[in-house]
Amino acid sequence: MTKTFLETPCVIIDAQQTQRNVNTMAATISSTDAKLRPHAKTHKLPSVAHQQLQAGASGITVAKISEAEVMAEGGIRDIFVAYPLVTASKIERAAALSKSIRLITAVDSLEGARLLAATATAQGVTLETRLEIDTGLRRTGAAMTNAVALAQQIHNLAGLHLTGIYTFRGALLDGRPTRDLEQAGREEGEMMVKLVEEMRAAGLNIADVSVGSTPTAVFAAQVKGVTEVRPGTYVYQDRMQAALGVCAIEDCAGSVLVTVVSRPSPDLVVIDGGSKTFATDVQPNSEPARLIGFGHVIGAPDAILERLSEEHGMLRVAPDCSWQVGDQLRIIPNHICSTVNLHNQVIWQDGDQYIAVPVLARGKLE
Amino acid sequence: MTKTFLETPCVIIDAQQTQRNVNTMAATISSTDAKLRPHAKTHKLPSVAHQQLQAGASGITVAKISEAEVMAEGGIRDIFVAYPLVTASKIERAAALSKSIRLITAVDSLEGARLLAATATAQGVTLETRLEIDTGLRRTGAAMTNAVALAQQIHNLAGLHLTGIYTFRGALLDGRPTRDLEQAGREEGEMMVKLVEEMRAAGLNIADVSVGSTPTAVFAAQVKGVTEVRPGTYVYQDRMQAALGVCAIEDCAGSVLVTVVSRPSPDLVVIDGGSKTFATDVQPNSEPARLIGFGHVIGAPDAILERLSEEHGMLRVAPDCSWQVGDQLRIIPNHICSTVNLHNQVIWQDGDQYIAVPVLARGKLE
């Protein structure tokens, strides 16, 4: 496929920049005692997971059992489903998968652990599992104050082998200046190491302490006792990460190719990408990145992608803007993970080569 | 498929409520002089388009040539692509499709019209086309002041047959109280009828005046001279429409089935649907609907779907809320069109029957 045959809107992933991002994170984490287990939520592609493993990752992370199945079918042998599985049908699938690969499950409550244990026992397997800890985000995760007692209860359940604790703490970056990413990462690691030491003092043999997002992984990995970090977005990077100071805008491997479809007035350019093309979960002016508009137009940072309807994007431009109907633009989205999730395929660009790649693990029910 | 086998999260569409919504709009519009040409952006399913046609619609509307192709393959013979096609490859496909069905194209500028005309001529066809008018939304659409002159220029282009004008004006509802939907719909129709009369006075033979969204279609259709309305969302309805007074919340045919995965504190329920499951383009507190949270929990209107991360939804509940890990909830999303667009399939529910239906026209590139 050559570029002139690309229909718009489409997501283009720069292969060489992706490889650089993969290599940079792998090299940085390899200089610490922690292992790297990237979250595949960003790319949802076994092929990219293999790139990450080849660069030194010890395994991958996913959010759904269906994603684990796609990744296992694609040849990945070490997968952490970092999400509580609480329905029997999903736990049965996890049990089945655990017979052929290393599959790590997650729990964050005694009720959930009992459900997991009961189905595992019924399926004749012992599931490796990690206890999720809430370090401040207030979503899933057991309370710090209750975690040691809960870990002991989970440890006593037949069918489960509690081997680790994990957390995700991205929201605590809200509103902080960029240089405090280091502080946030260190705090995240230190809280979890302190907790695991309490668990060990209580007689529990907990090996793994898994933390870290793209903004904090580099710093969390330096905390003694942290054994694993799970960044996801770094593989492609995005406008939000650039605004947080995690990368430069030039490090972003993913962009949306769009066509100018209308030029109704000097300050308005309408493109063929709207809210069904660009994710809207990272809204303009929202914390922590406080971005202006819904994307960064490559080569034209002052153009503001100000409004989106479903299939229209409205760019506010300077009146002397020369873009005309039919021109193509490339726009780095605010959030690449949820933008990729809107698309059945991405266009994999390696120099002058453009290959359509189905996003195999997207749109899964479960 | 029985309900106990449904994995979550998934979108469930109530078949009987959908049929009622289809019938109600068809009956209402049939009492006017206007025809009904529903926008298929909401369902993206040929099967539902056929329901709409059987209830009296004269044809359908889509936003992309790829959607038109899916609909034509599904047996729909009268399709309006209400979006300017400005690239040769897409226009070639429109030209090809126009040989087997009635395909109506759209233009909003002379540059765009020239591109459309050139490719149509090269393909040996004359494309039926309509001129889009900006009646206040400031996205695509020619300015009212320039529209007569532009229509004359388009009329003179070989390869195009200019048969109508159309507009979309939803944003003008912003901030208005519900009872002004009638005023908004009437104004939209009246502006367009006045314009077409000017065009006819200038010697142009323009037959079609196409207007209207779900909130305004009923009122716009009553304006003498309006020949067609194009509501889309009404087929399933949603929480935004209910807040605008267009329907009751009980009229919503689409909901998301989710499972409670964590119950970390008395006021917090975490569900397995986040921003990759619920659309975020209609944000809480945004105009015109000013909704609280990201969805309406059926049977529990006071629960607030307050925060979403990619795969987590955080519901704020009263401390005595009895929901436990493993419980299932049904949530009506703020915006059903962009929510359906996130899912590869919907679950079609007819009484006790649940059938998985692929959303055939979603995720298309072009």
XYZ file of C-alpha atoms in Angstrom:
732
model
C 0.000 0.000 0.000
C 1.388 3.409 -0.883
C 0.400 6.536 0.906
C -1.687 7.885 -1.946
C -4.054 4.943 -1.464
C -4.749 5.652 2.195
C -8.357 6.554 2.801
C -8.981 8.985 5.643
C -9.501 9.146 8.517
C -6.991 6.497 9.608
C -4.488 5.986 12.403
C -0.894 5.802 11.197
C 1.735 4.215 13.438
C 5.360 5.015 12.672
C 7.213 1.708 12.975
C 10.646 3.173 13.552
C 9.475 5.584 16.252
C 7.596 2.751 17.942
C 10.771 0.680 17.993
C 12.688 3.618 19.468
C 10.058 4.055 22.199
C 10.146 0.321 22.945
C 13.935 0.322 23.132
C 14.186 3.461 25.264
C 11.851 2.166 27.965
C 13.460 -1.287 27.921
C 16.945 0.194 28.296
C 15.864 2.505 31.103
C 14.167 -0.205 33.136
C 16.980 -2.696 32.508
C 19.273 -0.406 34.473
C 17.121 -1.008 37.573
C 16.260 -4.135 39.564
C 12.690 -4.089 38.233
C 11.345 -6.055 35.314
C 9.234 -4.514 32.566
C 5.734 -5.899 31.878
C 4.153 -3.452 29.392
C 0.390 -2.983 29.303
C -0.903 -3.961 25.866
C -4.011 -1.761 26.169
C -2.401 0.853 23.932
C -1.558 -1.248 20.883
C -3.724 -4.376 21.381
C -1.438 -6.176 18.931
C 0.510 -9.421 19.517
C 3.097 -8.242 16.992
C 3.930 -5.199 19.102
C 3.928 -7.286 22.274
C 6.593 -9.448 20.638
C 8.661 -6.335 19.911
C 8.445 -5.411 23.581
C 9.482 -8.909 24.685
C 12.371 -8.971 22.256
C 13.583 -5.666 23.690
C 13.653 -7.200 27.157
C 10.147 -7.185 28.652
C 9.491 -10.179 30.892
C 5.821 -10.520 29.928
C 2.833 -8.342 29.165
C -0.210 -6.929 30.932
C -3.803 -6.860 29.652
C -7.172 -5.776 31.095
C -9.452 -8.540 29.805
C -9.370 -12.300 29.495
C -10.354 -11.925 25.821
C -7.234 -9.825 25.270
C -5.140 -12.469 27.020
C -6.624 -15.078 24.662
C -5.727 -13.016 21.585
C -2.218 -12.452 22.902
C -1.738 -16.123 23.788
C -2.927 -17.137 20.349
C -0.348 -14.709 19.018
C 2.386 -16.547 20.865
C 2.749 -14.549 24.106
C 3.483 -16.947 27.019
C 3.475 -14.732 30.124
C 0.427 -12.538 30.673
C -0.925 -10.626 33.667
C -4.654 -9.846 33.509
C -4.497 -6.794 35.781
C -8.231 -6.669 36.379
C -10.482 -8.518 38.813
C -12.280 -11.422 37.100
C -15.483 -12.015 39.038
C -17.746 -14.011 36.710
C -17.488 -17.780 36.426
C -17.356 -17.837 32.628
C -14.341 -15.535 32.525
C -12.594 -17.336 35.357
C -13.125 -20.638 33.544
C -11.427 -19.181 30.493
C -8.569 -17.942 32.661
C -8.257 -21.392 34.201
C -8.149 -22.964 30.759
C -5.522 -20.515 29.542
C -3.417 -21.036 32.650
C -2.823 -24.622 31.572
C -0.830 -23.550 28.529
C 0.859 -20.263 29.506
C 1.840 -18.382 32.644
C -1.319 -16.450 33.384
C -1.402 -14.168 36.408
C -4.818 -13.127 37.705
C -5.868 -10.239 39.942
C -8.120 -9.773 42.961
C -8.968 -6.788 45.106
C -11.562 -8.159 47.554
C -12.332 -11.252 49.566
C -15.610 -11.754 47.677
C -13.759 -11.601 44.367
C -11.026 -13.911 45.646
C -13.611 -16.456 46.765
C -15.244 -16.415 43.318
C -11.862 -16.844 41.655
C -10.833 -19.611 44.042
C -14.088 -21.536 43.710
C -13.964 -21.685 39.927
C -10.227 -22.435 39.881
C -10.781 -25.324 42.267
C -13.681 -26.601 40.203
C -11.458 -26.487 37.124
C -8.660 -28.305 38.917
C -6.102 -25.528 38.714
C -4.313 -23.221 41.112
C -4.295 -19.687 39.727
C -1.343 -17.411 40.311
C -2.820 -14.176 41.578
C -1.872 -10.695 42.727
C -3.727 -8.438 45.122
C -4.523 -4.959 43.790
C -3.908 -2.091 46.217
C -5.546 1.345 46.062
C -2.734 3.868 46.470
C -4.990 6.853 45.958
C -6.814 6.561 42.642
C -10.090 5.350 44.172
C -11.043 2.828 41.530
C -10.383 -0.905 42.051
C -7.886 -1.908 44.735
C -8.022 -2.902 48.383
C -7.462 -0.234 51.023
C -3.878 -0.023 52.331
C -5.143 -0.322 55.895
C -6.872 -3.611 55.215
C -4.424 -5.150 52.789
C -2.331 -7.343 55.116
C -5.371 -9.017 56.668
C -6.931 -9.471 53.231
C -3.739 -10.972 51.848
C -3.728 -13.497 54.668
C -7.312 -14.495 53.911
C -6.555 -14.847 50.199
C -3.406 -16.831 50.993
C -5.565 -19.350 52.850
C -7.920 -19.974 49.904
C -7.424 -23.213 47.996
C -7.162 -22.675 44.236
C -5.177 -19.431 44.515
C -1.462 -18.821 44.822
C -0.939 -15.254 45.992
C 2.427 -14.165 44.606
C 2.298 -10.408 44.404
C 0.708 -7.026 44.949
C 0.131 -4.329 42.324
C -1.262 -0.820 41.969
C -1.972 1.940 39.475
C -1.700 5.479 40.639
C -1.826 7.774 37.624
C -4.408 10.172 39.002
C -2.162 11.393 41.777
C -0.258 13.304 39.128
C -3.209 15.655 38.778
C -2.183 19.227 38.720
C 1.414 18.583 39.673
C 4.193 20.270 37.769
C 6.128 18.035 35.450
C 9.213 17.596 37.593
C 7.096 15.972 40.284
C 6.626 12.860 38.168
C 9.755 11.670 39.923
C 8.227 12.256 43.330
C 4.980 10.563 42.307
C 6.799 7.508 40.977
C 8.975 7.179 44.054
C 6.015 7.543 46.427
C 4.063 4.908 44.520
C 6.945 2.456 44.791
C 7.726 3.268 48.414
C 4.119 2.841 49.557
C 3.954 -0.583 47.963
C 7.340 -1.741 49.238
C 6.418 -0.696 52.767
C 3.207 -2.677 52.435
C 4.844 -5.823 51.101
C 7.321 -5.697 53.970
C 4.410 -5.677 56.410
C 2.947 -8.679 54.609
C 6.250 -10.525 54.776
C 6.577 -9.649 58.469
C 3.168 -11.260 58.896
C 4.536 -14.443 57.405
C 3.294 -14.116 53.851
C 5.638 -15.030 51.021
C 4.850 -12.274 48.506
C 7.469 -12.001 45.762
C 6.164 -9.409 43.309
C 5.631 -5.677 43.766
C 4.230 -4.337 40.503
C 3.641 -0.606 39.974
C 3.981 2.176 37.509
C 2.392 3.901 34.544
C 4.120 5.566 31.600
C 4.705 8.828 33.515
C 5.933 7.156 36.706
C 7.505 3.822 35.683
C 11.028 5.141 35.243
C 11.053 6.591 38.764
C 9.096 3.820 40.464
C 11.481 1.205 39.057
C 14.361 2.837 40.951
C 12.744 2.176 44.324
C 14.488 -0.745 46.020
C 12.006 -3.583 46.407
C 9.877 -2.763 43.367
C 10.100 -5.845 41.158
C 8.056 -4.830 38.105
C 6.628 -1.835 36.239
C 3.705 -1.825 33.787
C 3.772 1.241 31.507
C 1.509 1.084 28.440
C 1.210 4.366 26.546
C 4.992 4.763 26.083
C 4.908 2.367 23.123
C 3.338 5.037 20.911
C 3.367 8.026 23.306
C 0.802 10.786 22.808
C 0.032 14.448 23.248
C -0.930 14.016 26.904
C 2.409 12.370 27.705
C 4.278 15.112 25.848
C 2.424 17.743 27.877
C 3.380 15.927 31.094
C 7.024 16.066 30.041
C 7.318 12.292 29.611
C 8.376 12.630 25.981
C 8.753 15.196 23.237
C 5.905 15.649 20.790
C 8.298 14.301 18.141
C 8.438 10.994 20.031
C 4.764 10.304 19.301
C 4.511 7.331 16.936
C 0.748 7.517 16.429
C -1.188 10.117 14.483
C -4.486 10.386 12.670
C -4.408 11.168 8.962
C -7.366 13.346 7.982
C -8.557 15.247 4.929
C -9.798 18.832 4.820
C -13.398 18.530 3.602
C -14.537 22.124 3.982
C -13.103 25.598 4.392
C -16.224 27.585 5.251
C -14.525 30.704 6.599
C -10.968 32.050 6.948
C -10.595 30.855 10.540
C -12.354 27.487 10.157
C -11.060 24.248 8.649
C -13.308 21.167 8.793
C -11.663 17.728 8.690
C -13.148 14.255 8.251
C -12.358 13.097 11.787
C -14.670 13.710 14.754
C -15.543 11.956 17.983
C -15.757 8.575 16.212
C -12.127 9.049 15.116
C -10.452 10.972 17.973
C -10.953 9.826 21.567
C -12.711 12.336 23.785
C -11.808 10.859 27.184
C -8.985 13.364 27.631
C -10.928 16.587 27.267
C -9.326 19.938 26.523
C -8.229 21.813 29.651
C -8.692 18.741 31.864
C -6.127 17.669 34.461
C -3.379 16.658 34.485
C -2.250 17.726 31.016
C -4.466 20.807 30.413
C -4.294 20.389 26.647
C -5.735 22.930 24.238
C -8.124 21.187 21.849
C -8.388 17.526 20.862
C -5.076 17.066 19.066
C -1.777 18.470 17.869
C -1.585 19.144 14.129
C 1.896 18.088 13.049
C 3.684 21.121 11.636
C 0.965 23.511 12.779
C 0.904 23.573 16.587
C -1.173 26.763 16.669
C -4.151 25.200 14.883
C -6.738 24.271 17.512
C -8.928 21.183 17.064
C -11.611 23.004 18.963
C -14.841 21.050 18.399
C -15.780 17.549 17.369
C -19.083 16.176 16.201
C -19.302 12.515 15.256
C -17.648 12.751 11.837
C -16.518 16.392 11.724
C -13.518 18.045 13.367
C -13.472 21.837 13.539
C -10.001 23.400 13.485
C -9.638 27.041 14.419
C -6.798 28.480 12.382
C -5.210 31.831 11.651
C -7.034 33.657 8.854
C -4.032 33.344 6.542
C -4.004 29.537 6.848
C -3.455 28.073 3.391
C -5.128 24.670 3.855
C -7.636 23.886 1.149
C -10.307 21.283 0.520
C -8.578 17.977 -0.215
C -5.390 18.702 1.764
C -4.295 16.047 4.238
C -3.130 16.695 7.808
C -1.629 14.452 10.483
C -2.870 15.000 14.010
C -1.445 13.524 17.225
C -4.409 12.696 19.469
C -4.616 13.669 23.129
C -4.903 10.011 24.166
C -3.585 7.359 21.790
C -4.909 4.323 23.723
C -8.564 5.199 23.422
C -8.059 6.604 19.915
C -6.592 3.318 18.630
C -9.547 1.617 20.337
C -11.924 3.426 17.938
C -10.300 1.926 14.850
C -10.577 -1.556 13.357
C -7.077 -1.208 11.916
C -4.010 0.949 12.085
C -1.722 1.744 9.176
C 1.771 0.577 9.992
C 4.244 2.933 8.323
C 7.862 1.943 7.826
C 9.483 4.593 5.689
C 7.551 4.544 2.425
C 5.762 1.290 3.234
C 2.201 1.411 4.539
C 0.562 -1.792 5.743
C -2.964 -2.082 7.186
C -2.838 -4.047 10.450
C -6.082 -5.165 12.150
C -6.172 -4.175 15.834
C -6.723 -7.791 16.851
C -7.586 -7.352 20.524
C -9.891 -4.315 20.196
C -13.618 -4.240 20.648
C -13.668 -7.397 22.744
C -16.680 -7.875 24.944
C -15.002 -9.224 27.984
C -28.061 -17.130 23.552
C -29.628 -16.719 26.955
C -28.920 -13.811 29.218
C -26.804 -15.814 31.630
C -24.286 -16.337 28.839
C -23.819 -12.646 28.124
C -20.297 -11.481 28.888
C -19.960 -7.908 30.065
C -19.589 -5.165 29.152
C -21.962 -5.326 26.183
C -24.543 -3.102 24.523
C -28.065 -4.523 24.646
C -30.679 -3.232 22.215
C -34.308 -3.880 23.082
C -35.957 -4.978 19.845
C -39.514 -4.107 20.813
C -38.614 -0.643 22.063
C -36.630 -0.023 18.887
C -39.662 -0.974 16.811
C -41.825 1.390 18.868
C -39.363 4.226 18.354
C -39.232 3.516 14.618
C -43.021 3.436 14.386
C -43.573 6.566 16.452
C -41.273 8.729 14.337
C -42.656 7.283 11.100
C -46.235 7.955 12.172
C -45.438 11.493 13.293
C -43.663 12.437 10.089
C -46.273 10.740 7.897
C -48.800 13.280 9.168
C -46.742 16.057 7.510
C -45.770 16.782 3.906
C -42.154 15.785 4.629
C -40.543 12.447 3.971
C -38.427 10.631 6.534
C -34.816 9.704 5.664
C -33.298 8.447 8.941
C -29.577 8.793 9.572
C -28.060 5.328 10.044
C -25.109 6.652 12.096
C -26.792 5.457 15.279
C -27.358 1.788 14.457
C -25.023 1.224 11.487
C -27.074 -1.875 10.656
C -28.825 -2.686 7.353
C -31.374 -4.744 9.291
C -32.500 -1.695 11.263
C -32.503 0.436 8.117
C -34.936 -2.070 6.621
C -37.164 -1.692 9.697
C -37.178 2.055 9.154
C -38.033 1.676 5.465
C -40.811 -0.779 6.207
C -42.295 1.723 8.644
C -42.415 4.339 5.918
C -39.002 5.937 5.520
C -38.236 6.933 1.926
C -34.521 6.154 2.122
C -31.649 6.477 4.568
C -28.791 8.830 5.340
C -25.147 7.924 6.046
C -21.928 9.886 6.646
C -19.430 7.801 4.688
C -19.232 6.087 1.336
C -18.115 2.908 3.137
C -21.334 2.989 5.136
C -23.316 3.459 1.933
C -21.575 0.406 0.484
C -22.475 -1.723 3.520
C -26.068 -0.525 3.397
C -26.340 -1.128 -0.366
C -24.926 -4.614 0.068
C -27.610 -5.106 2.694
C -30.304 -4.258 0.161
C -30.927 -0.534 0.766
C -31.615 1.193 -2.569
C -31.905 4.908 -1.714
C -29.031 6.436 0.229
C -27.958 10.017 0.912
C -24.277 10.416 1.859
C -24.739 13.652 3.800
C -21.052 14.500 3.860
C -18.808 16.201 1.313
C -16.733 13.639 -0.632
C -13.588 15.417 -1.774
C -11.099 12.656 -2.633
C -11.091 10.957 -6.019
C -11.044 7.423 -4.622
C -14.190 7.990 -2.595
C -15.957 9.812 -5.413
C -15.116 6.936 -7.750
C -16.785 4.556 -5.323
C -19.820 6.841 -5.125
C -19.967 6.923 -8.911
C -19.810 3.138 -9.057
C -22.527 2.764 -6.438
C -24.735 5.314 -8.196
C -25.040 2.918 -11.127
C -26.966 0.378 -9.058
C -28.903 2.415 -6.476
C -30.158 5.948 -5.976
C -27.146 7.578 -4.338
C -27.361 11.240 -3.371
C -24.090 13.070 -2.760
C -23.339 16.280 -0.898
C -21.265 19.403 -1.540
C -20.704 22.557 0.443
C -18.158 24.468 -1.629
C -17.273 25.211 -5.227
C -13.887 23.502 -4.832
C -15.592 20.385 -3.501
C -18.219 20.495 -6.241
C -15.520 20.745 -8.903
C -13.737 17.700 -7.477
C -17.011 15.763 -7.385
C -17.967 16.858 -10.901
C -14.575 16.054 -12.398
C -14.514 12.488 -11.101
C -18.186 11.910 -11.935
C -17.564 13.056 -15.491
C -14.484 10.866 -15.764
C -16.570 7.912 -14.580
C -19.315 8.688 -17.076
C -22.038 9.379 -14.529
C -24.087 12.343 -13.391
C -24.277 12.415 -9.611
C -27.401 13.605 -7.870
C -26.183 16.113 -5.290
C -27.409 18.411 -2.557
C -25.824 21.610 -1.294
C -25.206 21.738 2.454
C -26.107 25.022 4.158
C -24.694 26.299 7.448
C -27.685 27.443 9.490
C -25.601 28.230 12.557
C -23.620 25.180 13.625
C -20.348 26.349 12.077
C -19.107 23.033 10.784
C -19.543 22.056 7.099
C -22.095 24.001 5.047
C -22.059 26.993 2.740
C -22.912 30.408 4.180
C -26.554 31.445 3.722
C -25.439 34.721 2.137
C -23.477 32.970 -0.568
C -25.700 29.978 -1.161
C -27.749 31.164 -4.153
C -24.682 32.160 -6.148
C -22.928 28.926 -5.204
C -25.969 26.851 -6.194
C -25.927 28.517 -9.610
C -22.275 27.668 -10.097
C -22.839 24.055 -9.036
C -25.878 23.832 -11.300
C -23.643 24.733 -14.237
C -21.113 21.939 -13.586
C -21.309 18.913 -15.877
C -21.408 15.646 -13.950
C -23.618 16.985 -11.152
C -27.385 17.254 -10.878
C -28.197 19.653 -8.048
C -31.568 18.552 -6.668
C -31.675 19.801 -3.096
C -30.337 21.676 -0.118
C -29.808 20.307 3.383
C -28.643 21.397 6.820
C -27.994 20.189 10.353
C -28.509 22.583 13.192
C -28.377 20.693 16.474
C -26.016 23.040 18.273
C -28.516 25.865 18.241
C -30.341 24.003 20.956
C -27.534 24.822 23.348
C -28.798 26.115 26.614
C -32.391 26.459 25.512
C -35.180 25.132 27.678
C -36.849 22.005 26.417
C -40.020 23.623 25.110
C -37.966 25.643 22.626
C -37.230 22.530 20.570
C -40.351 23.491 18.658
C -39.003 26.965 17.980
C -35.600 25.586 16.959
C -37.159 23.095 14.555
C -39.450 25.671 12.985
C -36.635 28.191 12.547
C -34.434 25.574 10.924
C -37.150 24.702 8.438
C -38.139 28.301 7.775
C -34.580 29.441 7.096
C -34.139 26.678 4.541
C -37.501 27.194 2.839
C -36.801 30.913 2.498
C -33.453 30.071 0.934
C -34.825 27.546 -1.542
C -37.436 30.069 -2.622
C -34.649 32.534 -3.404
C -32.913 29.831 -5.436
C -36.095 29.079 -7.347
C -36.641 32.776 -7.943
C -33.151 32.816 -9.450
C -34.243 30.123 -11.890
C -32.864 27.060 -10.174
C -35.008 23.927 -10.060
C -34.300 22.707 -6.500
C -36.793 20.091 -5.326
C -35.552 18.908 -1.945
C -35.287 20.768 1.353
C -33.819 18.355 3.898
C -33.448 19.323 7.556
C -33.863 18.074 11.064
C -32.244 16.096 13.843
C -33.951 13.882 16.420
C -34.839 16.836 18.687
C -36.088 19.071 15.874
C -37.389 16.770 13.131
C -40.971 16.635 14.354
C -41.262 20.418 14.350
C -39.204 21.087 11.238
C -41.352 18.636 9.259
C -44.396 20.803 9.909
C -42.906 23.777 8.092
C -44.520 24.132 4.684
C -41.902 23.580 2.019
C -39.689 21.217 4.020
C -39.610 17.994 2.006
C -37.494 15.698 4.188
C -36.175 15.205 7.727
C -33.154 13.139 8.802
C -33.313 12.189 12.488
C -30.917 9.447 13.621
C -30.739 8.951 17.374
C -34.508 8.434 17.746
C -34.150 4.804 16.672
C -32.661 3.879 20.048
C -33.011 7.217 21.902
C -30.603 7.973 24.744
C -30.105 9.800 27.991
C -29.284 13.071 26.243
C -32.531 12.966 24.277
C -34.487 12.182 27.423
C -32.914 15.169 29.169
C -33.884 17.375 26.222
C -37.476 16.228 26.581
C -37.505 14.382 23.257
C -38.422 11.093 24.902
C -38.844 9.499 28.301
C -35.925 7.595 29.782
C -38.118 4.488 29.433
C -38.105 4.985 25.659
C -34.369 4.283 25.471
C -33.816 0.985 23.640
C -30.050 0.843 24.157
C -28.216 0.165 27.393
C -24.860 -1.188 28.481
C -24.826 -4.323 30.617
C -21.969 -4.201 33.133
C -20.784 -6.216 36.104
C -19.780 -4.873 39.513
C -16.125 -5.878 39.855
C -15.247 -4.087 43.076
C -16.924 -2.482 46.071
C -13.981 -0.749 47.719
C -15.950 1.561 50.013
C -19.592 2.173 50.955
C -20.039 5.010 48.472
C -18.043 3.496 45.576
C -19.060 0.782 43.106
C -16.619 -0.094 40.317
C -18.012 -1.594 37.096
C -16.282 -3.209 34.120
C -17.146 -0.448 31.674
C -15.017 2.673 31.213
C -14.177 5.058 28.389
C -13.654 2.161 25.962
C -17.259 1.084 26.656
C -19.185 4.340 27.274
C -18.763 7.239 24.855
C -17.275 10.358 26.393
C -18.229 12.864 23.706
C -21.242 14.037 25.716
C -19.499 15.055 28.915
C -21.295 15.534 32.228
C -22.642 19.060 32.714
C -22.067 19.964 29.061
C -24.660 21.788 26.965
C -27.346 21.253 25.894
C -28.391 18.382 28.169
C -26.355 19.142 31.343
C -26.333 15.493 32.376
C -24.954 14.316 35.702
C -22.344 11.615 35.110
C -21.811 9.337 32.120
C -25.006 7.284 32.240
C -28.335 6.488 33.836
C -28.404 3.283 35.883
C -31.753 1.654 35.169
C -33.688 1.376 38.407
C -31.189 3.530 40.319
C -31.289 7.061 38.923
C -29.432 8.496 41.917
C -26.273 6.444 41.291
C -23.756 8.687 39.544
C -21.340 7.253 36.973
C -18.871 9.874 38.045
C -15.501 8.838 36.619
C -14.284 6.614 33.807
C -10.846 5.230 33.116
C -10.346 2.999 30.118
C -11.857 -0.189 31.567
C -13.230 1.018 34.917
C -16.397 2.952 35.688
C -16.698 4.539 39.120
C -20.261 4.856 40.425
C -20.912 7.075 43.404
C -23.763 5.542 45.401
C -25.539 6.041 48.688
C -23.720 4.262 51.539
C -26.590 1.816 51.987
C -26.381 0.652 48.356
C -26.675 -3.131 48.294
C -24.802 -3.872 45.051
C -22.111 -6.501 45.486
C -19.264 -7.892 43.441
C -20.727 -9.935 40.600
C -24.028 -8.046 40.364
C -25.058 -6.839 36.918
C -26.420 -3.381 36.090
C -27.863 -1.850 32.943
C -26.827 1.699 32.157
C -28.292 4.000 29.505
C -25.397 5.959 28.009
C -25.405 9.717 27.529
C -24.925 9.301 23.773
C -25.956 6.025 22.172
C -24.530 6.740 18.684
C -20.909 7.048 19.776
C -21.358 4.301 22.379
C -22.544 1.780 19.778
C -19.572 2.899 17.691
C -17.208 1.540 20.370
C -18.583 -1.992 20.094
C -18.024 -4.669 17.452
C -21.450 -6.093 18.175
C -24.680 -5.338 19.963
C -26.887 -7.868 21.717
C -30.327 -7.795 20.158
C -32.875 -8.597 22.876
C -36.386 -9.678 21.991
C -38.086 -10.757 25.191
C -36.005 -13.648 26.468
C -34.063 -14.033 23.237
C -30.564 -12.526 23.007
C -28.777 -12.532 19.659
C -25.310 -11.067 18.992
C -25.447 -8.809 15.928
C -22.210 -7.446 14.391
C -22.349 -3.656 13.909
C -21.606 -4.052 10.206
C -20.937 -0.444 9.252
C -18.833 0.569 12.267
C -15.126 1.290 12.344
C -14.977 2.005 8.643
C -12.032 4.044 7.487
C -13.755 6.213 4.968
